[in-house]
């Protein structure tokens, strides 16, 4: 019996050893609602723990404002790092130049393999109570680390799936354009632009702008061929009369094109015409409304509203 108890004591002692190769530390960041960022770093802080993702040119390669799923391999330039500090760290520990020395770093793990999966979805505003209009107010990037292995000070720790959580980016879109003057190249091409963005009406039916006062609005369907409406975003400020050039300028470059989506409702253009003056001095003013317009890019869309005032043009 004594021999048996002795063997059991030795065995229990062996199993209780803190073998670095098999010790698994529980870490979690999923409950932290949204990640912070600076430069190419995206990070989360949970108490004294931090998880850092570094992707070169992150805003143009990973966290782009396009709906979809992207996977990026963890390599020498794409890094995932877990850290624990002596106290709760702050932004200065990751974004400071140089990084803050306090609190001190207690332990660091570096990912030596795996994939960063990023699923991007659009965030819409609450519909306007009067018009129903919505806008894209940002993009949510849900981050999951797949088949990731961390090199620890002693041993490794692996996960088939590790939920990092969400990172949100804002959008720079400045629509609506009602505060911007409506310009015309002709009565078949109209545009309204602000900085890098424009609403372009092209291949319009010229009879919409006939020089005759209306008693009821002239109405035509909008489509992606005739009476074509597009919302366009460029990588630089649009010069005056950019859309009136015979040949499209090479700069700035088009980065986003949103087109009319008539899947749920038929979008229309409505024109009401008034006049001032008489004889050869008469001037006609054409007031333009866009009705029930959904604009779509890829598989996301926003609604201009039940009735959207675009602006006026005049004809002699």
C-alpha positions as YAML, in Angstrom:
chain: A
units: angstrom
residues:
- id: 1
  name: UNK
  ca: [0.00, 0.00, 0.00]
- id: 2
  name: UNK
  ca: [2.83, 2.44, 0.87]
- id: 3
  name: UNK
  ca: [4.50, 1.65, -2.46]
- id: 4
  name: UNK
  ca: [1.23, 2.30, -4.29]
- id: 5
  name: UNK
  ca: [0.70, 5.65, -2.52]
- id: 6
  name: UNK
  ca: [4.28, 6.65, -3.31]
- id: 7
  name: UNK
  ca: [3.78, 5.95, -7.00]
- id: 8
  name: UNK
  ca: [0.54, 7.97, -7.01]
- id: 9
  name: UNK
  ca: [2.26, 10.94, -5.34]
- id: 10
  name: UNK
  ca: [5.01, 10.98, -7.95]
- id: 11
  name: UNK
  ca: [2.45, 10.72, -10.75]
- id: 12
  name: UNK
  ca: [0.33, 13.55, -9.31]
- id: 13
  name: UNK
  ca: [3.39, 15.76, -8.98]
- id: 14
  name: UNK
  ca: [4.31, 15.11, -12.62]
- id: 15
  name: UNK
  ca: [0.83, 15.98, -13.88]
- id: 16
  name: UNK
  ca: [0.78, 19.18, -11.80]
- id: 17
  name: UNK
  ca: [3.99, 20.54, -13.32]
- id: 18
  name: UNK
  ca: [3.61, 23.88, -15.18]
- id: 19
  name: UNK
  ca: [5.02, 22.62, -18.46]
- id: 20
  name: UNK
  ca: [5.30, 25.69, -20.72]
- id: 21
  name: UNK
  ca: [4.57, 23.63, -23.84]
- id: 22
  name: UNK
  ca: [1.10, 22.62, -22.66]
- id: 23
  name: UNK
  ca: [-0.03, 25.56, -20.50]
- id: 24
  name: UNK
  ca: [-2.91, 27.35, -22.23]
- id: 25
  name: UNK
  ca: [-3.74, 30.92, -21.23]
- id: 26
  name: UNK
  ca: [-7.29, 32.11, -21.78]
- id: 27
  name: UNK
  ca: [-7.42, 35.38, -23.75]
- id: 28
  name: UNK
  ca: [-10.44, 37.15, -25.24]
- id: 29
  name: UNK
  ca: [-11.19, 40.45, -27.01]
- id: 30
  name: UNK
  ca: [-14.58, 39.70, -28.59]
- id: 31
  name: UNK
  ca: [-16.43, 41.49, -25.78]
- id: 32
  name: UNK
  ca: [-14.62, 44.77, -26.54]
- id: 33
  name: UNK
  ca: [-17.10, 46.49, -28.85]
- id: 34
  name: UNK
  ca: [-14.81, 48.25, -31.31]
- id: 35
  name: UNK
  ca: [-11.11, 48.36, -32.06]
- id: 36
  name: UNK
  ca: [-9.00, 51.53, -32.15]
- id: 37
  name: UNK
  ca: [-6.38, 52.39, -34.76]
- id: 38
  name: UNK
  ca: [-3.46, 54.56, -35.73]
- id: 39
  name: UNK
  ca: [-1.54, 54.32, -38.99]
- id: 40
  name: UNK
  ca: [-1.33, 50.67, -40.03]
- id: 41
  name: UNK
  ca: [-2.19, 49.41, -36.52]
- id: 42
  name: UNK
  ca: [-5.58, 48.17, -35.34]
- id: 43
  name: UNK
  ca: [-5.72, 47.19, -31.68]
- id: 44
  name: UNK
  ca: [-7.94, 46.26, -28.76]
- id: 45
  name: UNK
  ca: [-7.32, 46.64, -25.05]
- id: 46
  name: UNK
  ca: [-8.95, 44.40, -22.45]
- id: 47
  name: UNK
  ca: [-7.70, 45.19, -18.97]
- id: 48
  name: UNK
  ca: [-3.94, 44.69, -19.01]
- id: 49
  name: UNK
  ca: [-4.11, 42.67, -22.25]
- id: 50
  name: UNK
  ca: [-3.82, 44.00, -25.79]
- id: 51
  name: UNK
  ca: [-4.09, 42.48, -29.26]
- id: 52
  name: UNK
  ca: [-2.46, 44.31, -32.14]
- id: 53
  name: UNK
  ca: [-2.89, 43.74, -35.87]
- id: 54
  name: UNK
  ca: [-0.46, 45.42, -38.25]
- id: 55
  name: UNK
  ca: [-1.19, 45.38, -41.99]
- id: 56
  name: UNK
  ca: [0.91, 47.45, -44.38]
- id: 57
  name: UNK
  ca: [-1.25, 50.08, -46.14]
- id: 58
  name: UNK
  ca: [-4.20, 48.80, -44.12]
- id: 59
  name: UNK
  ca: [-6.67, 51.47, -45.27]
- id: 60
  name: UNK
  ca: [-6.13, 50.67, -48.95]
- id: 61
  name: UNK
  ca: [-5.67, 46.90, -48.81]
- id: 62
  name: UNK
  ca: [-7.63, 45.52, -45.85]
- id: 63
  name: UNK
  ca: [-10.08, 47.98, -44.32]
- id: 64
  name: UNK
  ca: [-11.49, 49.38, -47.52]
- id: 65
  name: UNK
  ca: [-15.01, 50.74, -47.89]
- id: 66
  name: UNK
  ca: [-16.18, 47.89, -50.11]
- id: 67
  name: UNK
  ca: [-18.54, 45.17, -48.92]
- id: 68
  name: UNK
  ca: [-17.09, 41.67, -49.06]
- id: 69
  name: UNK
  ca: [-14.72, 39.16, -47.47]
- id: 70
  name: UNK
  ca: [-10.93, 39.46, -47.65]
- id: 71
  name: UNK
  ca: [-8.28, 37.08, -46.32]
- id: 72
  name: UNK
  ca: [-4.73, 38.18, -45.61]
- id: 73
  name: UNK
  ca: [-1.95, 35.78, -44.68]
- id: 74
  name: UNK
  ca: [0.09, 36.52, -41.56]
- id: 75
  name: UNK
  ca: [3.62, 37.10, -42.86]
- id: 76
  name: UNK
  ca: [6.65, 39.23, -42.13]
- id: 77
  name: UNK
  ca: [4.82, 42.45, -43.06]
- id: 78
  name: UNK
  ca: [1.40, 41.44, -41.72]
- id: 79
  name: UNK
  ca: [1.62, 40.85, -37.99]
- id: 80
  name: UNK
  ca: [-0.60, 39.84, -35.08]
- id: 81
  name: UNK
  ca: [0.80, 40.43, -31.60]
- id: 82
  name: UNK
  ca: [-0.63, 39.70, -28.16]
- id: 83
  name: UNK
  ca: [0.75, 41.62, -25.18]
- id: 84
  name: UNK
  ca: [0.11, 41.80, -21.47]
- id: 85
  name: UNK
  ca: [1.26, 44.80, -19.46]
- id: 86
  name: UNK
  ca: [1.95, 45.55, -15.80]
- id: 87
  name: UNK
  ca: [-1.12, 47.83, -15.83]
- id: 88
  name: UNK
  ca: [-3.78, 48.89, -18.32]
- id: 89
  name: UNK
  ca: [-2.04, 50.29, -21.42]
- id: 90
  name: UNK
  ca: [-3.17, 53.38, -23.35]
- id: 91
  name: UNK
  ca: [-3.05, 54.67, -26.92]
- id: 92
  name: UNK
  ca: [0.45, 56.03, -26.25]
- id: 93
  name: UNK
  ca: [1.76, 52.49, -25.83]
- id: 94
  name: UNK
  ca: [0.89, 51.72, -29.46]
- id: 95
  name: UNK
  ca: [0.74, 55.05, -31.27]
- id: 96
  name: UNK
  ca: [3.25, 57.20, -29.41]
- id: 97
  name: UNK
  ca: [6.49, 58.24, -31.12]
- id: 98
  name: UNK
  ca: [8.32, 56.65, -29.45]
- id: 99
  name: UNK
  ca: [5.79, 54.31, -27.74]
- id: 100
  name: UNK
  ca: [5.28, 55.03, -24.04]
- id: 101
  name: UNK
  ca: [7.53, 52.99, -21.74]
- id: 102
  name: UNK
  ca: [4.93, 52.69, -18.98]
- id: 103
  name: UNK
  ca: [3.15, 50.57, -18.07]
- id: 104
  name: UNK
  ca: [5.89, 48.05, -18.69]
- id: 105
  name: UNK
  ca: [5.52, 45.09, -21.04]
- id: 106
  name: UNK
  ca: [5.12, 41.86, -19.08]
- id: 107
  name: UNK
  ca: [4.80, 39.34, -21.92]
- id: 108
  name: UNK
  ca: [4.51, 39.28, -25.70]
- id: 109
  name: UNK
  ca: [3.39, 36.63, -28.18]
- id: 110
  name: UNK
  ca: [3.91, 36.93, -31.92]
- id: 111
  name: UNK
  ca: [1.81, 35.07, -34.49]
- id: 112
  name: UNK
  ca: [3.96, 32.81, -36.65]
- id: 113
  name: UNK
  ca: [1.20, 31.60, -38.97]
- id: 114
  name: UNK
  ca: [-2.45, 31.94, -39.84]
- id: 115
  name: UNK
  ca: [-4.90, 34.10, -41.76]
- id: 116
  name: UNK
  ca: [-6.72, 37.35, -41.00]
- id: 117
  name: UNK
  ca: [-10.28, 37.17, -42.32]
- id: 118
  name: UNK
  ca: [-12.07, 40.51, -42.70]
- id: 119
  name: UNK
  ca: [-15.79, 40.68, -43.48]
- id: 120
  name: UNK
  ca: [-16.92, 44.20, -44.40]
- id: 121
  name: UNK
  ca: [-20.52, 45.43, -44.22]
- id: 122
  name: UNK
  ca: [-22.02, 48.90, -44.67]
- id: 123
  name: UNK
  ca: [-23.57, 50.88, -41.82]
- id: 124
  name: UNK
  ca: [-26.68, 52.88, -42.77]
- id: 125
  name: UNK
  ca: [-28.25, 55.84, -41.06]
- id: 126
  name: UNK
  ca: [-31.73, 55.65, -39.58]
- id: 127
  name: UNK
  ca: [-34.27, 56.56, -42.30]
- id: 128
  name: UNK
  ca: [-35.38, 60.19, -42.28]
- id: 129
  name: UNK
  ca: [-38.78, 60.39, -40.58]
- id: 130
  name: UNK
  ca: [-40.24, 62.55, -43.36]
- id: 131
  name: UNK
  ca: [-38.57, 61.43, -46.61]
- id: 132
  name: UNK
  ca: [-37.27, 57.96, -45.73]
- id: 133
  name: UNK
  ca: [-33.81, 58.99, -46.95]
- id: 134
  name: UNK
  ca: [-30.80, 57.00, -45.75]
- id: 135
  name: UNK
  ca: [-27.06, 57.36, -46.12]
- id: 136
  name: UNK
  ca: [-23.96, 55.24, -45.70]
- id: 137
  name: UNK
  ca: [-22.38, 56.44, -42.45]
- id: 138
  name: UNK
  ca: [-19.51, 53.98, -42.21]
- id: 139
  name: UNK
  ca: [-18.30, 50.43, -42.69]
- id: 140
  name: UNK
  ca: [-17.92, 47.64, -40.14]
- id: 141
  name: UNK
  ca: [-15.02, 45.22, -40.51]
- id: 142
  name: UNK
  ca: [-15.48, 42.00, -38.54]
- id: 143
  name: UNK
  ca: [-12.09, 40.37, -37.94]
- id: 144
  name: UNK
  ca: [-11.50, 36.67, -37.31]
- id: 145
  name: UNK
  ca: [-8.06, 35.09, -36.98]
- id: 146
  name: UNK
  ca: [-8.05, 31.64, -38.56]
- id: 147
  name: UNK
  ca: [-5.63, 28.79, -37.88]
- id: 148
  name: UNK
  ca: [-3.39, 31.16, -35.96]
- id: 149
  name: UNK
  ca: [-0.36, 30.05, -33.93]
- id: 150
  name: UNK
  ca: [1.36, 32.33, -31.43]
- id: 151
  name: UNK
  ca: [4.99, 31.92, -30.42]
- id: 152
  name: UNK
  ca: [5.11, 32.46, -26.65]
- id: 153
  name: UNK
  ca: [8.21, 32.94, -24.48]
- id: 154
  name: UNK
  ca: [7.91, 29.20, -23.83]
- id: 155
  name: UNK
  ca: [6.03, 27.04, -26.32]
- id: 156
  name: UNK
  ca: [3.20, 27.95, -28.66]
- id: 157
  name: UNK
  ca: [-0.56, 28.48, -28.46]
- id: 158
  name: UNK
  ca: [-2.91, 27.87, -31.40]
- id: 159
  name: UNK
  ca: [-6.52, 28.60, -32.34]
- id: 160
  name: UNK
  ca: [-8.60, 27.26, -35.20]
- id: 161
  name: UNK
  ca: [-10.74, 30.40, -34.90]
- id: 162
  name: UNK
  ca: [-10.02, 33.44, -32.74]
- id: 163
  name: UNK
  ca: [-12.60, 36.23, -32.77]
- id: 164
  name: UNK
  ca: [-10.87, 39.61, -32.70]
- id: 165
  name: UNK
  ca: [-14.14, 41.47, -33.27]
- id: 166
  name: UNK
  ca: [-15.15, 44.68, -34.98]
- id: 167
  name: UNK
  ca: [-13.30, 47.66, -36.39]
- id: 168
  name: UNK
  ca: [-15.30, 50.55, -37.86]
- id: 169
  name: UNK
  ca: [-14.20, 53.02, -40.50]
- id: 170
  name: UNK
  ca: [-15.98, 56.24, -41.40]
- id: 171
  name: UNK
  ca: [-17.02, 57.40, -44.84]
- id: 172
  name: UNK
  ca: [-16.11, 60.76, -46.33]
- id: 173
  name: UNK
  ca: [-19.23, 61.03, -48.49]
- id: 174
  name: UNK
  ca: [-20.78, 64.50, -48.36]
- id: 175
  name: UNK
  ca: [-24.08, 64.08, -50.19]
- id: 176
  name: UNK
  ca: [-26.78, 65.45, -50.38]
- id: 177
  name: UNK
  ca: [-26.02, 68.01, -53.08]
- id: 178
  name: UNK
  ca: [-28.95, 70.38, -52.57]
- id: 179
  name: UNK
  ca: [-26.55, 73.04, -51.26]
- id: 180
  name: UNK
  ca: [-24.45, 72.79, -54.42]
- id: 181
  name: UNK
  ca: [-25.31, 74.61, -57.63]
- id: 182
  name: UNK
  ca: [-26.67, 72.48, -60.45]
- id: 183
  name: UNK
  ca: [-24.67, 72.91, -63.65]
- id: 184
  name: UNK
  ca: [-25.32, 71.89, -67.23]
- id: 185
  name: UNK
  ca: [-23.19, 70.90, -70.17]
- id: 186
  name: UNK
  ca: [-26.41, 70.76, -72.22]
- id: 187
  name: UNK
  ca: [-30.04, 69.87, -71.57]
- id: 188
  name: UNK
  ca: [-29.01, 66.22, -71.92]
- id: 189
  name: UNK
  ca: [-26.22, 66.36, -69.31]
- id: 190
  name: UNK
  ca: [-26.49, 67.96, -65.86]
- id: 191
  name: UNK
  ca: [-24.27, 67.64, -62.80]
- id: 192
  name: UNK
  ca: [-23.89, 68.79, -59.22]
- id: 193
  name: UNK
  ca: [-20.49, 68.44, -57.58]
- id: 194
  name: UNK
  ca: [-18.87, 68.96, -54.19]
- id: 195
  name: UNK
  ca: [-15.12, 68.49, -53.84]
- id: 196
  name: UNK
  ca: [-14.48, 64.86, -54.89]
- id: 197
  name: UNK
  ca: [-18.09, 63.84, -55.47]
- id: 198
  name: UNK
  ca: [-20.80, 64.42, -58.04]
- id: 199
  name: UNK
  ca: [-24.34, 63.53, -59.03]
- id: 200
  name: UNK
  ca: [-24.41, 63.18, -62.82]
- id: 201
  name: UNK
  ca: [-27.53, 63.07, -65.00]
- id: 202
  name: UNK
  ca: [-26.66, 61.98, -68.52]
- id: 203
  name: UNK
  ca: [-28.42, 61.03, -71.74]
- id: 204
  name: UNK
  ca: [-31.48, 62.98, -70.63]
- id: 205
  name: UNK
  ca: [-34.62, 63.36, -72.69]
- id: 206
  name: UNK
  ca: [-34.37, 67.03, -73.85]
- id: 207
  name: UNK
  ca: [-38.16, 67.38, -73.92]
- id: 208
  name: UNK
  ca: [-38.04, 67.39, -70.11]
- id: 209
  name: UNK
  ca: [-36.66, 70.93, -70.41]
- id: 210
  name: UNK
  ca: [-38.91, 72.30, -73.13]
- id: 211
  name: UNK
  ca: [-39.38, 76.06, -73.03]
- id: 212
  name: UNK
  ca: [-43.01, 75.93, -71.99]
- id: 213
  name: UNK
  ca: [-44.57, 76.58, -68.59]
- id: 214
  name: UNK
  ca: [-45.93, 73.40, -66.99]
- id: 215
  name: UNK
  ca: [-49.24, 72.94, -65.23]
- id: 216
  name: UNK
  ca: [-48.20, 69.45, -64.09]
- id: 217
  name: UNK
  ca: [-44.60, 68.20, -63.79]
- id: 218
  name: UNK
  ca: [-42.94, 66.47, -66.73]
- id: 219
  name: UNK
  ca: [-42.02, 62.97, -65.54]
- id: 220
  name: UNK
  ca: [-39.62, 60.35, -66.91]
- id: 221
  name: UNK
  ca: [-38.18, 57.12, -65.55]
- id: 222
  name: UNK
  ca: [-34.56, 57.08, -64.45]
- id: 223
  name: UNK
  ca: [-32.44, 54.13, -65.55]
- id: 224
  name: UNK
  ca: [-28.84, 53.15, -66.23]
- id: 225
  name: UNK
  ca: [-29.13, 53.88, -69.96]
- id: 226
  name: UNK
  ca: [-31.50, 56.78, -70.77]
- id: 227
  name: UNK
  ca: [-32.12, 59.48, -68.16]
- id: 228
  name: UNK
  ca: [-29.09, 57.98, -66.46]
- id: 229
  name: UNK
  ca: [-28.29, 59.02, -62.87]
- id: 230
  name: UNK
  ca: [-25.00, 58.20, -61.18]
- id: 231
  name: UNK
  ca: [-23.36, 59.19, -57.91]
- id: 232
  name: UNK
  ca: [-19.59, 59.35, -58.49]
- id: 233
  name: UNK
  ca: [-16.64, 59.58, -56.10]
- id: 234
  name: UNK
  ca: [-13.09, 60.46, -57.21]
- id: 235
  name: UNK
  ca: [-9.64, 60.40, -55.61]
- id: 236
  name: UNK
  ca: [-9.15, 64.14, -55.99]
- id: 237
  name: UNK
  ca: [-11.03, 67.41, -56.26]
- id: 238
  name: UNK
  ca: [-13.08, 67.74, -59.43]
- id: 239
  name: UNK
  ca: [-12.19, 70.75, -61.58]
- id: 240
  name: UNK
  ca: [-14.87, 73.04, -62.97]
- id: 241
  name: UNK
  ca: [-16.64, 71.65, -66.06]
- id: 242
  name: UNK
  ca: [-14.94, 68.25, -65.65]
- id: 243
  name: UNK
  ca: [-18.04, 66.50, -67.02]
- id: 244
  name: UNK
  ca: [-18.33, 68.77, -70.05]
- id: 245
  name: UNK
  ca: [-15.04, 67.69, -71.63]
- id: 246
  name: UNK
  ca: [-15.33, 65.79, -74.91]
- id: 247
  name: UNK
  ca: [-12.64, 63.40, -73.66]
- id: 248
  name: UNK
  ca: [-12.76, 62.34, -70.00]
- id: 249
  name: UNK
  ca: [-9.68, 63.73, -68.18]
- id: 250
  name: UNK
  ca: [-7.24, 61.17, -66.78]
- id: 251
  name: UNK
  ca: [-7.25, 62.85, -63.36]
- id: 252
  name: UNK
  ca: [-8.80, 62.69, -60.88]
- id: 253
  name: UNK
  ca: [-9.53, 58.96, -60.99]
- id: 254
  name: UNK
  ca: [-12.98, 57.49, -60.40]
- id: 255
  name: UNK
  ca: [-13.04, 55.34, -57.24]
- id: 256
  name: UNK
  ca: [-16.77, 54.70, -56.69]
- id: 257
  name: UNK
  ca: [-19.75, 54.59, -59.03]
- id: 258
  name: UNK
  ca: [-23.29, 54.26, -57.63]
- id: 259
  name: UNK
  ca: [-26.11, 53.62, -60.09]
- id: 260
  name: UNK
  ca: [-29.90, 53.68, -59.96]
- id: 261
  name: UNK
  ca: [-31.46, 50.49, -58.61]
- id: 262
  name: UNK
  ca: [-35.10, 50.06, -59.67]
- id: 263
  name: UNK
  ca: [-35.51, 46.64, -58.03]
- id: 264
  name: UNK
  ca: [-38.02, 47.75, -55.39]
- id: 265
  name: UNK
  ca: [-39.28, 51.10, -56.71]
- id: 266
  name: UNK
  ca: [-39.13, 52.91, -60.04]
- id: 267
  name: UNK
  ca: [-37.03, 56.06, -59.77]
- id: 268
  name: UNK
  ca: [-38.21, 59.11, -61.70]
- id: 269
  name: UNK
  ca: [-37.14, 62.62, -62.58]
- id: 270
  name: UNK
  ca: [-39.76, 65.37, -62.37]
- id: 271
  name: UNK
  ca: [-39.36, 68.82, -63.92]
- id: 272
  name: UNK
  ca: [-41.54, 71.85, -63.27]
- id: 273
  name: UNK
  ca: [-41.04, 74.85, -65.57]
- id: 274
  name: UNK
  ca: [-41.83, 78.51, -64.89]
- id: 275
  name: UNK
  ca: [-40.90, 81.66, -66.78]
- id: 276
  name: UNK
  ca: [-40.14, 85.34, -66.28]
- id: 277
  name: UNK
  ca: [-40.03, 88.10, -68.86]
- id: 278
  name: UNK
  ca: [-41.71, 88.24, -72.23]
- id: 279
  name: UNK
  ca: [-40.98, 88.17, -75.92]
- id: 280
  name: UNK
  ca: [-37.30, 87.71, -76.70]
- id: 281
  name: UNK
  ca: [-36.38, 88.36, -73.05]
- id: 282
  name: UNK
  ca: [-38.24, 85.39, -71.54]
- id: 283
  name: UNK
  ca: [-36.19, 83.06, -69.32]
- id: 284
  name: UNK
  ca: [-37.40, 79.60, -68.31]
- id: 285
  name: UNK
  ca: [-36.52, 78.03, -64.97]
- id: 286
  name: UNK
  ca: [-36.68, 74.25, -64.69]
- id: 287
  name: UNK
  ca: [-36.96, 72.94, -61.12]
- id: 288
  name: UNK
  ca: [-35.76, 69.32, -60.86]
- id: 289
  name: UNK
  ca: [-36.79, 66.66, -58.35]
- id: 290
  name: UNK
  ca: [-35.60, 63.06, -58.12]
- id: 291
  name: UNK
  ca: [-38.29, 60.73, -56.81]
- id: 292
  name: UNK
  ca: [-37.86, 57.39, -55.00]
- id: 293
  name: UNK
  ca: [-34.21, 56.93, -56.00]
- id: 294
  name: UNK
  ca: [-32.16, 54.02, -54.65]
- id: 295
  name: UNK
  ca: [-28.46, 54.22, -55.53]
- id: 296
  name: UNK
  ca: [-26.48, 50.98, -55.48]
- id: 297
  name: UNK
  ca: [-22.82, 49.91, -55.60]
- id: 298
  name: UNK
  ca: [-21.88, 46.24, -55.41]
- id: 299
  name: UNK
  ca: [-24.55, 44.84, -53.06]
- id: 300
  name: UNK
  ca: [-25.15, 47.92, -50.89]
- id: 301
  name: UNK
  ca: [-27.50, 50.82, -51.49]
- id: 302
  name: UNK
  ca: [-28.88, 54.00, -49.97]
- id: 303
  name: UNK
  ca: [-32.11, 55.90, -50.57]
- id: 304
  name: UNK
  ca: [-32.15, 59.54, -51.66]
- id: 305
  name: UNK
  ca: [-35.69, 59.83, -50.36]
- id: 306
  name: UNK
  ca: [-39.26, 59.98, -51.57]
- id: 307
  name: UNK
  ca: [-38.56, 63.40, -53.08]
- id: 308
  name: UNK
  ca: [-35.08, 64.87, -53.52]
- id: 309
  name: UNK
  ca: [-34.68, 68.43, -54.78]
- id: 310
  name: UNK
  ca: [-31.65, 68.48, -57.08]
- id: 311
  name: UNK
  ca: [-31.73, 72.11, -58.22]
- id: 312
  name: UNK
  ca: [-32.71, 74.45, -61.04]
- id: 313
  name: UNK
  ca: [-31.41, 75.19, -64.52]
- id: 314
  name: UNK
  ca: [-32.43, 78.03, -66.79]
- id: 315
  name: UNK
  ca: [-32.84, 78.16, -70.55]
- id: 316
  name: UNK
  ca: [-33.37, 81.24, -72.71]
...
